[in-house]
Every structure is written in C-alpha cells, then in structure tokens.
C-alpha cells in the first residue's frame, strides 16, 4: 500500500484521482492559512496537526509519495513533513507538477523555483528515492477536446492514471524483463505515454537523461498468440537508441485493447523550468 500525501487546495484534484484506487492511502494536509509565503508556512509549521494526520495512516517504514504543485506557499511545510516521515523509516518520493509559469506572480515564480530546486537536491542526495516531474502545460498538449467544466478532472486523471500504471508494472511480475543499471544519483524522473505509431509524449522534457525504462502493456490474447510481437518490440527498442543513454524494457500483461508503451527517463542533473 502506498501512502500519497498532498498539502493545500492546489493538489485536491490530483489527490481525488488517487483516492479512486484502493492501492493508495491518501492523506490531504488541509492546514489553516499561515500567510502568503513559504517562509510564513515554515515558521508556523503545524507539527501537532501533521503528526495527527500521519498517525496510523503513514506507518513506520511506509512507501510515501508527496504530491506537490509548484508556486504555492503551503509548500513551506514540505521539508519538515518529509523529515518527520523520514524519522519513521519511510521511503519517500515526490511527484512535482510544474504550473504554467506565465500565470504566476513574481513571488509565486520564486516559490516554485525554490521548492523545485530544493526537492531535487534532496532527492539527488539520497534522502528521497525519486523526484517525478510533470509540466502541466506539456501534459495539456497531449489531451484534446476537454470540456471546460471537466478540464481539471480530465487533466489530473490522465496524469495519475499513467503514473499508476507504471507503479503497477513495478510491483507485478513481467513476461519479459531486459534490465539496465540506473546510476545511483539518477533519481530525477519524467514519464511518457505513447504507442508504436506515435512519438513518446514526455510529461516533462529532461535535460541529459542517462537511463530510460520502457514498459510495454500488452493485451493477454496478443501476449499469448502474436508471434511477431517480440520482434516488433526489439525493433522498436533499436529505434530508441541514443548515444549516452542506456535503455531497458519490460513486457507486461495489461487489460488493454491495444499495446501501449510507457517510459520513465532518469537523470542526475538538476532540472530548471
């Protein structure tokens, strides 16, 4: 069971999507307003409220994912909250959503840059396991014909569904697994979702990736009967070769109508927006 944690109103829609999956325990830290800056929230850190929220729902040694939306002042409590869970032996990752920077105020941009950089540094140091990043504008470009009334629901459903698929593949036995070593410091990650006929659609374009893992989700019938599938996958992987990047892949049975491909790219380089 993975514990998903978010702070403030900005992550509500994302957390609501995680709540639909019984494999996640969701903790929404909806704390009282402390001010307009991250410094205000850090100074007024509600320790008793956070301890109460974690008690029972975030047990010792849990696998925790912090969902973070950039630019909001509530992110000022993140480092203390992460430290509290770390003392309980938790394995911690971050899923950071980069907002549309053009819509942010000067102060919000500064808050985004501070949190974005600090959380990556902590992850790269080994304090946290992974730092996943998604650019909201980049993901929006993958979606078409979204009704205005359901815009946020569609957007965050798409993000969470693809993240959850990769999380699922990482916890089940694969039909085929061709591994490669991920460098110790390569903890900063981006996702992509696509198929054989389309180019990879990255949720965030990483600078200087060192490793990529491709997950092939294949319908059961095709996995059992398609004699050309493995050759097609190997030919596809050959087309993905890039100098300086090590590729791995795995093939999984999935409840799909057609084969889909997911990719996680890894780097040790601090990213900027």
mmCIF file of C-alpha atoms in Angstrom:
data_model
loop_
_atom_site.group_PDB
_atom_site.id
_atom_site.type_symbol
_atom_site.label_atom_id
_atom_site.label_comp_id
_atom_site.label_asym_id
_atom_site.label_seq_id
_atom_site.Cartn_x
_atom_site.Cartn_y
_atom_site.Cartn_z
ATOM 1 C CA UNK A 1 0.000 0.000 0.000
ATOM 2 C CA UNK A 2 1.452 3.367 -0.996
ATOM 3 C CA UNK A 3 0.715 6.490 1.040
ATOM 4 C CA UNK A 4 0.049 9.592 -1.075
ATOM 5 C CA UNK A 5 0.365 12.953 0.684
ATOM 6 C CA UNK A 6 -0.508 16.437 -0.502
ATOM 7 C CA UNK A 7 -0.670 19.900 1.040
ATOM 8 C CA UNK A 8 -3.314 22.554 0.410
ATOM 9 C CA UNK A 9 -6.066 23.164 -2.116
ATOM 10 C CA UNK A 10 -3.841 23.090 -5.216
ATOM 11 C CA UNK A 11 -3.407 19.300 -5.077
ATOM 12 C CA UNK A 12 -7.049 18.451 -4.308
ATOM 13 C CA UNK A 13 -7.948 17.228 -7.808
ATOM 14 C CA UNK A 14 -4.825 15.081 -8.026
ATOM 15 C CA UNK A 15 -5.443 13.501 -4.633
ATOM 16 C CA UNK A 16 -9.067 12.837 -5.594
ATOM 17 C CA UNK A 17 -7.823 10.745 -8.521
ATOM 18 C CA UNK A 18 -5.509 8.728 -6.267
ATOM 19 C CA UNK A 19 -8.422 8.126 -3.876
ATOM 20 C CA UNK A 20 -10.207 6.178 -6.638
ATOM 21 C CA UNK A 21 -7.538 3.468 -6.427
ATOM 22 C CA UNK A 22 -7.673 1.157 -3.395
ATOM 23 C CA UNK A 23 -3.922 0.612 -3.663
ATOM 24 C CA UNK A 24 -3.312 4.088 -2.224
ATOM 25 C CA UNK A 25 -3.925 5.608 1.181
ATOM 26 C CA UNK A 26 -4.379 9.352 0.662
ATOM 27 C CA UNK A 27 -3.552 12.000 3.258
ATOM 28 C CA UNK A 28 -4.676 15.539 2.436
ATOM 29 C CA UNK A 29 -2.938 18.031 4.721
ATOM 30 C CA UNK A 30 -5.510 20.810 4.528
ATOM 31 C CA UNK A 31 -3.900 23.184 7.008
ATOM 32 C CA UNK A 32 -5.078 26.651 8.125
ATOM 33 C CA UNK A 33 -3.762 29.649 6.228
ATOM 34 C CA UNK A 34 -0.449 30.830 7.688
ATOM 35 C CA UNK A 35 0.363 33.712 5.345
ATOM 36 C CA UNK A 36 1.319 34.373 1.737
ATOM 37 C CA UNK A 37 4.825 32.947 1.550
ATOM 38 C CA UNK A 38 6.576 29.633 2.052
ATOM 39 C CA UNK A 39 8.521 31.237 4.884
ATOM 40 C CA UNK A 40 5.240 32.024 6.683
ATOM 41 C CA UNK A 41 4.133 28.391 6.471
ATOM 42 C CA UNK A 42 7.527 27.064 7.519
ATOM 43 C CA UNK A 43 7.582 29.385 10.538
ATOM 44 C CA UNK A 44 4.066 28.329 11.550
ATOM 45 C CA UNK A 45 4.608 24.630 10.942
ATOM 46 C CA UNK A 46 1.580 22.830 12.466
ATOM 47 C CA UNK A 47 3.526 19.947 13.997
ATOM 48 C CA UNK A 48 0.673 18.501 16.053
ATOM 49 C CA UNK A 49 -1.696 18.600 13.045
ATOM 50 C CA UNK A 50 0.810 16.805 10.827
ATOM 51 C CA UNK A 51 1.611 14.186 13.477
ATOM 52 C CA UNK A 52 -2.096 13.532 13.922
ATOM 53 C CA UNK A 53 -2.605 13.158 10.159
ATOM 54 C CA UNK A 54 0.286 10.707 9.866
ATOM 55 C CA UNK A 55 -0.662 8.640 12.914
ATOM 56 C CA UNK A 56 -1.982 5.270 11.750
ATOM 57 C CA UNK A 57 -2.235 6.213 8.071
ATOM 58 C CA UNK A 58 1.517 6.612 7.485
ATOM 59 C CA UNK A 59 3.031 3.715 9.477
ATOM 60 C CA UNK A 60 6.728 3.150 10.118
ATOM 61 C CA UNK A 61 8.597 2.133 7.002
ATOM 62 C CA UNK A 62 5.797 3.139 4.629
ATOM 63 C CA UNK A 63 6.264 3.911 0.940
ATOM 64 C CA UNK A 64 5.236 7.573 0.673
ATOM 65 C CA UNK A 65 4.657 9.857 -2.306
ATOM 66 C CA UNK A 66 4.371 13.613 -1.790
ATOM 67 C CA UNK A 67 2.288 15.310 -4.493
ATOM 68 C CA UNK A 68 3.462 18.894 -4.934
ATOM 69 C CA UNK A 69 2.071 21.748 -7.037
ATOM 70 C CA UNK A 70 4.673 24.429 -7.695
ATOM 71 C CA UNK A 71 4.420 28.053 -6.630
ATOM 72 C CA UNK A 72 2.043 27.766 -3.668
ATOM 73 C CA UNK A 73 3.051 28.994 -0.189
ATOM 74 C CA UNK A 74 1.829 25.806 1.540
ATOM 75 C CA UNK A 75 4.942 24.081 0.168
ATOM 76 C CA UNK A 76 6.805 25.778 3.013
ATOM 77 C CA UNK A 77 5.844 22.878 5.304
ATOM 78 C CA UNK A 78 7.127 20.159 2.983
ATOM 79 C CA UNK A 79 10.670 19.796 4.268
ATOM 80 C CA UNK A 80 9.562 19.447 7.885
ATOM 81 C CA UNK A 81 6.804 16.997 6.945
ATOM 82 C CA UNK A 82 9.258 14.921 4.889
ATOM 83 C CA UNK A 83 11.715 14.957 7.794
ATOM 84 C CA UNK A 84 9.011 13.667 10.152
ATOM 85 C CA UNK A 85 8.235 10.719 7.874
ATOM 86 C CA UNK A 86 11.883 10.021 7.252
ATOM 87 C CA UNK A 87 12.403 9.576 11.001
ATOM 88 C CA UNK A 88 9.745 6.834 10.810
ATOM 89 C CA UNK A 89 11.847 4.974 8.252
ATOM 90 C CA UNK A 90 9.640 5.863 5.278
ATOM 91 C CA UNK A 91 10.780 5.542 1.677
ATOM 92 C CA UNK A 92 9.826 8.895 0.163
ATOM 93 C CA UNK A 93 9.362 10.114 -3.402
ATOM 94 C CA UNK A 94 7.962 13.354 -4.815
ATOM 95 C CA UNK A 95 5.624 13.932 -7.747
ATOM 96 C CA UNK A 96 6.106 17.601 -8.667
ATOM 97 C CA UNK A 97 3.713 19.372 -11.005
ATOM 98 C CA UNK A 98 5.188 22.394 -12.753
ATOM 99 C CA UNK A 99 2.492 25.075 -13.161
ATOM 100 C CA UNK A 100 2.092 27.350 -16.148
ATOM 101 C CA UNK A 101 4.813 29.841 -15.218
ATOM 102 C CA UNK A 102 3.236 32.583 -17.346
ATOM 103 C CA UNK A 103 0.250 32.637 -14.965
ATOM 104 C CA UNK A 104 2.351 33.043 -11.806
ATOM 105 C CA UNK A 105 3.238 36.222 -9.953
ATOM 106 C CA UNK A 106 6.873 37.129 -9.328
ATOM 107 C CA UNK A 107 6.593 35.773 -5.779
ATOM 108 C CA UNK A 108 4.964 32.536 -6.952
ATOM 109 C CA UNK A 109 7.723 32.003 -9.526
ATOM 110 C CA UNK A 110 10.332 32.462 -6.798
ATOM 111 C CA UNK A 111 8.484 29.969 -4.574
ATOM 112 C CA UNK A 112 8.263 27.478 -7.423
ATOM 113 C CA UNK A 113 11.975 27.787 -8.222
ATOM 114 C CA UNK A 114 12.911 27.385 -4.559
ATOM 115 C CA UNK A 115 10.821 24.253 -3.999
ATOM 116 C CA UNK A 116 11.661 22.754 -7.395
ATOM 117 C CA UNK A 117 15.399 23.104 -6.825
ATOM 118 C CA UNK A 118 15.484 22.168 -3.132
ATOM 119 C CA UNK A 119 13.428 18.981 -3.547
ATOM 120 C CA UNK A 120 15.598 17.831 -6.442
ATOM 121 C CA UNK A 121 18.767 18.418 -4.419
ATOM 122 C CA UNK A 122 17.360 16.422 -1.502
ATOM 123 C CA UNK A 123 16.382 13.600 -3.832
ATOM 124 C CA UNK A 124 19.717 13.505 -5.587
ATOM 125 C CA UNK A 125 21.464 13.364 -2.200
ATOM 126 C CA UNK A 126 19.626 10.110 -1.454
ATOM 127 C CA UNK A 127 17.276 11.490 1.207
ATOM 128 C CA UNK A 128 14.390 10.674 -1.140
ATOM 129 C CA UNK A 129 14.010 7.819 -3.605
ATOM 130 C CA UNK A 130 12.652 9.541 -6.728
ATOM 131 C CA UNK A 131 11.635 13.003 -7.946
ATOM 132 C CA UNK A 132 8.989 12.661 -10.672
ATOM 133 C CA UNK A 133 8.157 15.813 -12.585
ATOM 134 C CA UNK A 134 5.274 16.725 -14.894
ATOM 135 C CA UNK A 135 4.833 20.023 -16.714
ATOM 136 C CA UNK A 136 1.123 20.852 -16.672
ATOM 137 C CA UNK A 137 1.267 22.762 -19.977
ATOM 138 C CA UNK A 138 3.141 19.899 -21.635
ATOM 139 C CA UNK A 139 0.562 17.353 -20.450
ATOM 140 C CA UNK A 140 -2.297 19.628 -21.554
ATOM 141 C CA UNK A 141 -0.878 19.468 -25.076
ATOM 142 C CA UNK A 142 -1.447 15.693 -25.127
ATOM 143 C CA UNK A 143 -5.173 15.995 -24.476
ATOM 144 C CA UNK A 144 -7.848 17.019 -26.940
ATOM 145 C CA UNK A 145 -11.469 18.152 -26.732
ATOM 146 C CA UNK A 146 -11.675 18.516 -22.958
ATOM 147 C CA UNK A 147 -14.941 20.155 -21.788
ATOM 148 C CA UNK A 148 -14.194 23.261 -19.736
ATOM 149 C CA UNK A 149 -16.342 22.021 -16.856
ATOM 150 C CA UNK A 150 -14.297 18.827 -16.621
ATOM 151 C CA UNK A 151 -10.894 20.246 -17.512
ATOM 152 C CA UNK A 152 -9.139 19.634 -14.176
ATOM 153 C CA UNK A 153 -10.729 16.235 -13.685
ATOM 154 C CA UNK A 154 -9.590 15.040 -17.133
ATOM 155 C CA UNK A 155 -6.100 16.518 -16.767
ATOM 156 C CA UNK A 156 -5.278 15.062 -13.357
ATOM 157 C CA UNK A 157 -7.000 11.775 -14.145
ATOM 158 C CA UNK A 158 -4.670 11.382 -17.123
ATOM 159 C CA UNK A 159 -1.578 12.191 -15.049
ATOM 160 C CA UNK A 160 -2.488 9.860 -12.175
ATOM 161 C CA UNK A 161 -3.644 7.011 -14.442
ATOM 162 C CA UNK A 162 -0.303 6.934 -16.273
ATOM 163 C CA UNK A 163 1.742 7.229 -13.087
ATOM 164 C CA UNK A 164 -0.306 4.435 -11.502
ATOM 165 C CA UNK A 165 0.197 2.169 -14.499
ATOM 166 C CA UNK A 166 3.963 2.416 -14.139
ATOM 167 C CA UNK A 167 3.673 1.903 -10.389
ATOM 168 C CA UNK A 168 1.594 -1.217 -11.073
ATOM 169 C CA UNK A 169 4.125 -2.623 -13.542
ATOM 170 C CA UNK A 170 6.886 -2.104 -10.973
ATOM 171 C CA UNK A 171 5.034 -4.320 -8.497
ATOM 172 C CA UNK A 172 3.993 -7.251 -10.691
ATOM 173 C CA UNK A 173 5.910 -9.973 -12.478
ATOM 174 C CA UNK A 174 6.723 -9.174 -16.101
ATOM 175 C CA UNK A 175 6.569 -11.589 -19.023
ATOM 176 C CA UNK A 176 9.982 -10.349 -20.196
ATOM 177 C CA UNK A 177 12.458 -8.045 -18.459
ATOM 178 C CA UNK A 178 15.658 -6.756 -20.089
ATOM 179 C CA UNK A 179 17.268 -4.640 -17.338
ATOM 180 C CA UNK A 180 19.956 -1.985 -17.236
ATOM 181 C CA UNK A 181 21.636 -0.346 -14.261
ATOM 182 C CA UNK A 182 20.288 3.013 -13.116
ATOM 183 C CA UNK A 183 23.142 5.181 -11.765
ATOM 184 C CA UNK A 184 22.843 5.804 -8.013
ATOM 185 C CA UNK A 185 22.357 9.553 -8.389
ATOM 186 C CA UNK A 186 19.890 9.347 -11.288
ATOM 187 C CA UNK A 187 16.777 9.907 -9.181
ATOM 188 C CA UNK A 188 15.100 12.706 -11.148
ATOM 189 C CA UNK A 189 12.470 11.229 -13.480
ATOM 190 C CA UNK A 190 9.925 12.034 -16.144
ATOM 191 C CA UNK A 191 7.154 9.854 -17.575
ATOM 192 C CA UNK A 192 5.958 9.371 -21.133
ATOM 193 C CA UNK A 193 2.976 7.537 -22.616
ATOM 194 C CA UNK A 194 2.529 6.547 -26.278
ATOM 195 C CA UNK A 195 2.165 3.609 -28.684
ATOM 196 C CA UNK A 196 4.014 2.091 -31.633
ATOM 197 C CA UNK A 197 2.514 4.610 -34.062
ATOM 198 C CA UNK A 198 3.170 7.796 -32.062
ATOM 199 C CA UNK A 199 6.242 9.533 -30.727
ATOM 200 C CA UNK A 200 6.909 9.465 -26.965
ATOM 201 C CA UNK A 201 4.950 12.208 -25.193
ATOM 202 C CA UNK A 202 7.042 13.263 -22.209
ATOM 203 C CA UNK A 203 5.304 14.796 -19.204
ATOM 204 C CA UNK A 204 8.490 16.851 -18.764
ATOM 205 C CA UNK A 205 11.470 17.014 -21.108
ATOM 206 C CA UNK A 206 14.518 16.024 -19.059
ATOM 207 C CA UNK A 207 17.901 17.528 -19.809
ATOM 208 C CA UNK A 208 20.580 14.864 -20.256
ATOM 209 C CA UNK A 209 18.788 11.633 -19.342
ATOM 210 C CA UNK A 210 21.156 8.749 -18.628
ATOM 211 C CA UNK A 211 18.718 5.838 -18.490
ATOM 212 C CA UNK A 212 15.272 5.006 -19.849
ATOM 213 C CA UNK A 213 12.970 2.113 -18.991
ATOM 214 C CA UNK A 214 10.198 1.206 -21.441
ATOM 215 C CA UNK A 215 7.126 -0.656 -20.193
ATOM 216 C CA UNK A 216 5.039 -2.469 -22.814
ATOM 217 C CA UNK A 217 1.468 -3.121 -21.694
ATOM 218 C CA UNK A 218 0.073 -5.903 -23.886
ATOM 219 C CA UNK A 219 -3.435 -7.458 -24.002
ATOM 220 C CA UNK A 220 -3.443 -11.066 -22.775
ATOM 221 C CA UNK A 221 -4.601 -12.501 -26.121
ATOM 222 C CA UNK A 222 -1.837 -10.737 -28.047
ATOM 223 C CA UNK A 223 0.758 -11.781 -25.476
ATOM 224 C CA UNK A 224 -0.260 -15.424 -25.904
ATOM 225 C CA UNK A 225 -0.846 -15.533 -29.683
ATOM 226 C CA UNK A 226 1.129 -12.819 -31.510
ATOM 227 C CA UNK A 227 4.306 -14.475 -32.770
ATOM 228 C CA UNK A 228 5.659 -11.236 -34.215
ATOM 229 C CA UNK A 229 5.285 -9.099 -31.075
ATOM 230 C CA UNK A 230 8.695 -9.715 -29.527
ATOM 231 C CA UNK A 231 10.471 -8.971 -32.795
ATOM 232 C CA UNK A 232 8.440 -5.766 -33.170
ATOM 233 C CA UNK A 233 9.386 -4.672 -29.645
ATOM 234 C CA UNK A 234 13.079 -5.375 -30.230
ATOM 235 C CA UNK A 235 12.994 -3.407 -33.483
ATOM 236 C CA UNK A 236 11.259 -0.557 -31.693
ATOM 237 C CA UNK A 237 13.881 -0.560 -28.931
ATOM 238 C CA UNK A 238 16.615 -0.386 -31.553
ATOM 239 C CA UNK A 239 14.942 2.744 -32.953
ATOM 240 C CA UNK A 240 15.102 4.311 -29.474
ATOM 241 C CA UNK A 241 18.871 4.009 -29.126
ATOM 242 C CA UNK A 242 20.561 7.283 -28.225
ATOM 243 C CA UNK A 243 24.216 7.990 -27.525
ATOM 244 C CA UNK A 244 24.909 8.211 -23.799
ATOM 245 C CA UNK A 245 21.539 6.737 -22.784
ATOM 246 C CA UNK A 246 21.097 3.168 -21.512
ATOM 247 C CA UNK A 247 17.738 1.572 -22.311
ATOM 248 C CA UNK A 248 15.839 -1.187 -20.514
ATOM 249 C CA UNK A 249 12.421 -2.667 -21.197
ATOM 250 C CA UNK A 250 9.841 -4.998 -19.751
ATOM 251 C CA UNK A 251 6.697 -6.580 -21.194
ATOM 252 C CA UNK A 252 3.553 -6.890 -19.076
ATOM 253 C CA UNK A 253 0.090 -8.327 -19.458
ATOM 254 C CA UNK A 254 -2.443 -5.486 -19.223
ATOM 255 C CA UNK A 255 -6.193 -5.058 -19.578
ATOM 256 C CA UNK A 256 -5.977 -3.000 -22.775
ATOM 257 C CA UNK A 257 -7.477 -3.155 -26.262
ATOM 258 C CA UNK A 258 -4.114 -2.449 -27.898
ATOM 259 C CA UNK A 259 -0.490 -2.419 -26.836
ATOM 260 C CA UNK A 260 0.551 0.773 -25.054
ATOM 261 C CA UNK A 261 4.018 1.949 -24.083
ATOM 262 C CA UNK A 262 5.124 3.856 -21.015
ATOM 263 C CA UNK A 263 8.590 5.214 -20.387
ATOM 264 C CA UNK A 264 10.455 6.510 -17.361
ATOM 265 C CA UNK A 265 13.541 8.620 -18.064
ATOM 266 C CA UNK A 266 16.172 9.165 -15.359
ATOM 267 C CA UNK A 267 18.850 11.788 -14.822
ATOM 268 C CA UNK A 268 21.112 13.030 -12.044
ATOM 269 C CA UNK A 269 21.146 16.565 -13.442
ATOM 270 C CA UNK A 270 19.137 19.236 -11.628
ATOM 271 C CA UNK A 271 16.356 20.461 -13.916
ATOM 272 C CA UNK A 272 15.125 24.023 -14.440
ATOM 273 C CA UNK A 273 11.944 25.482 -15.938
#
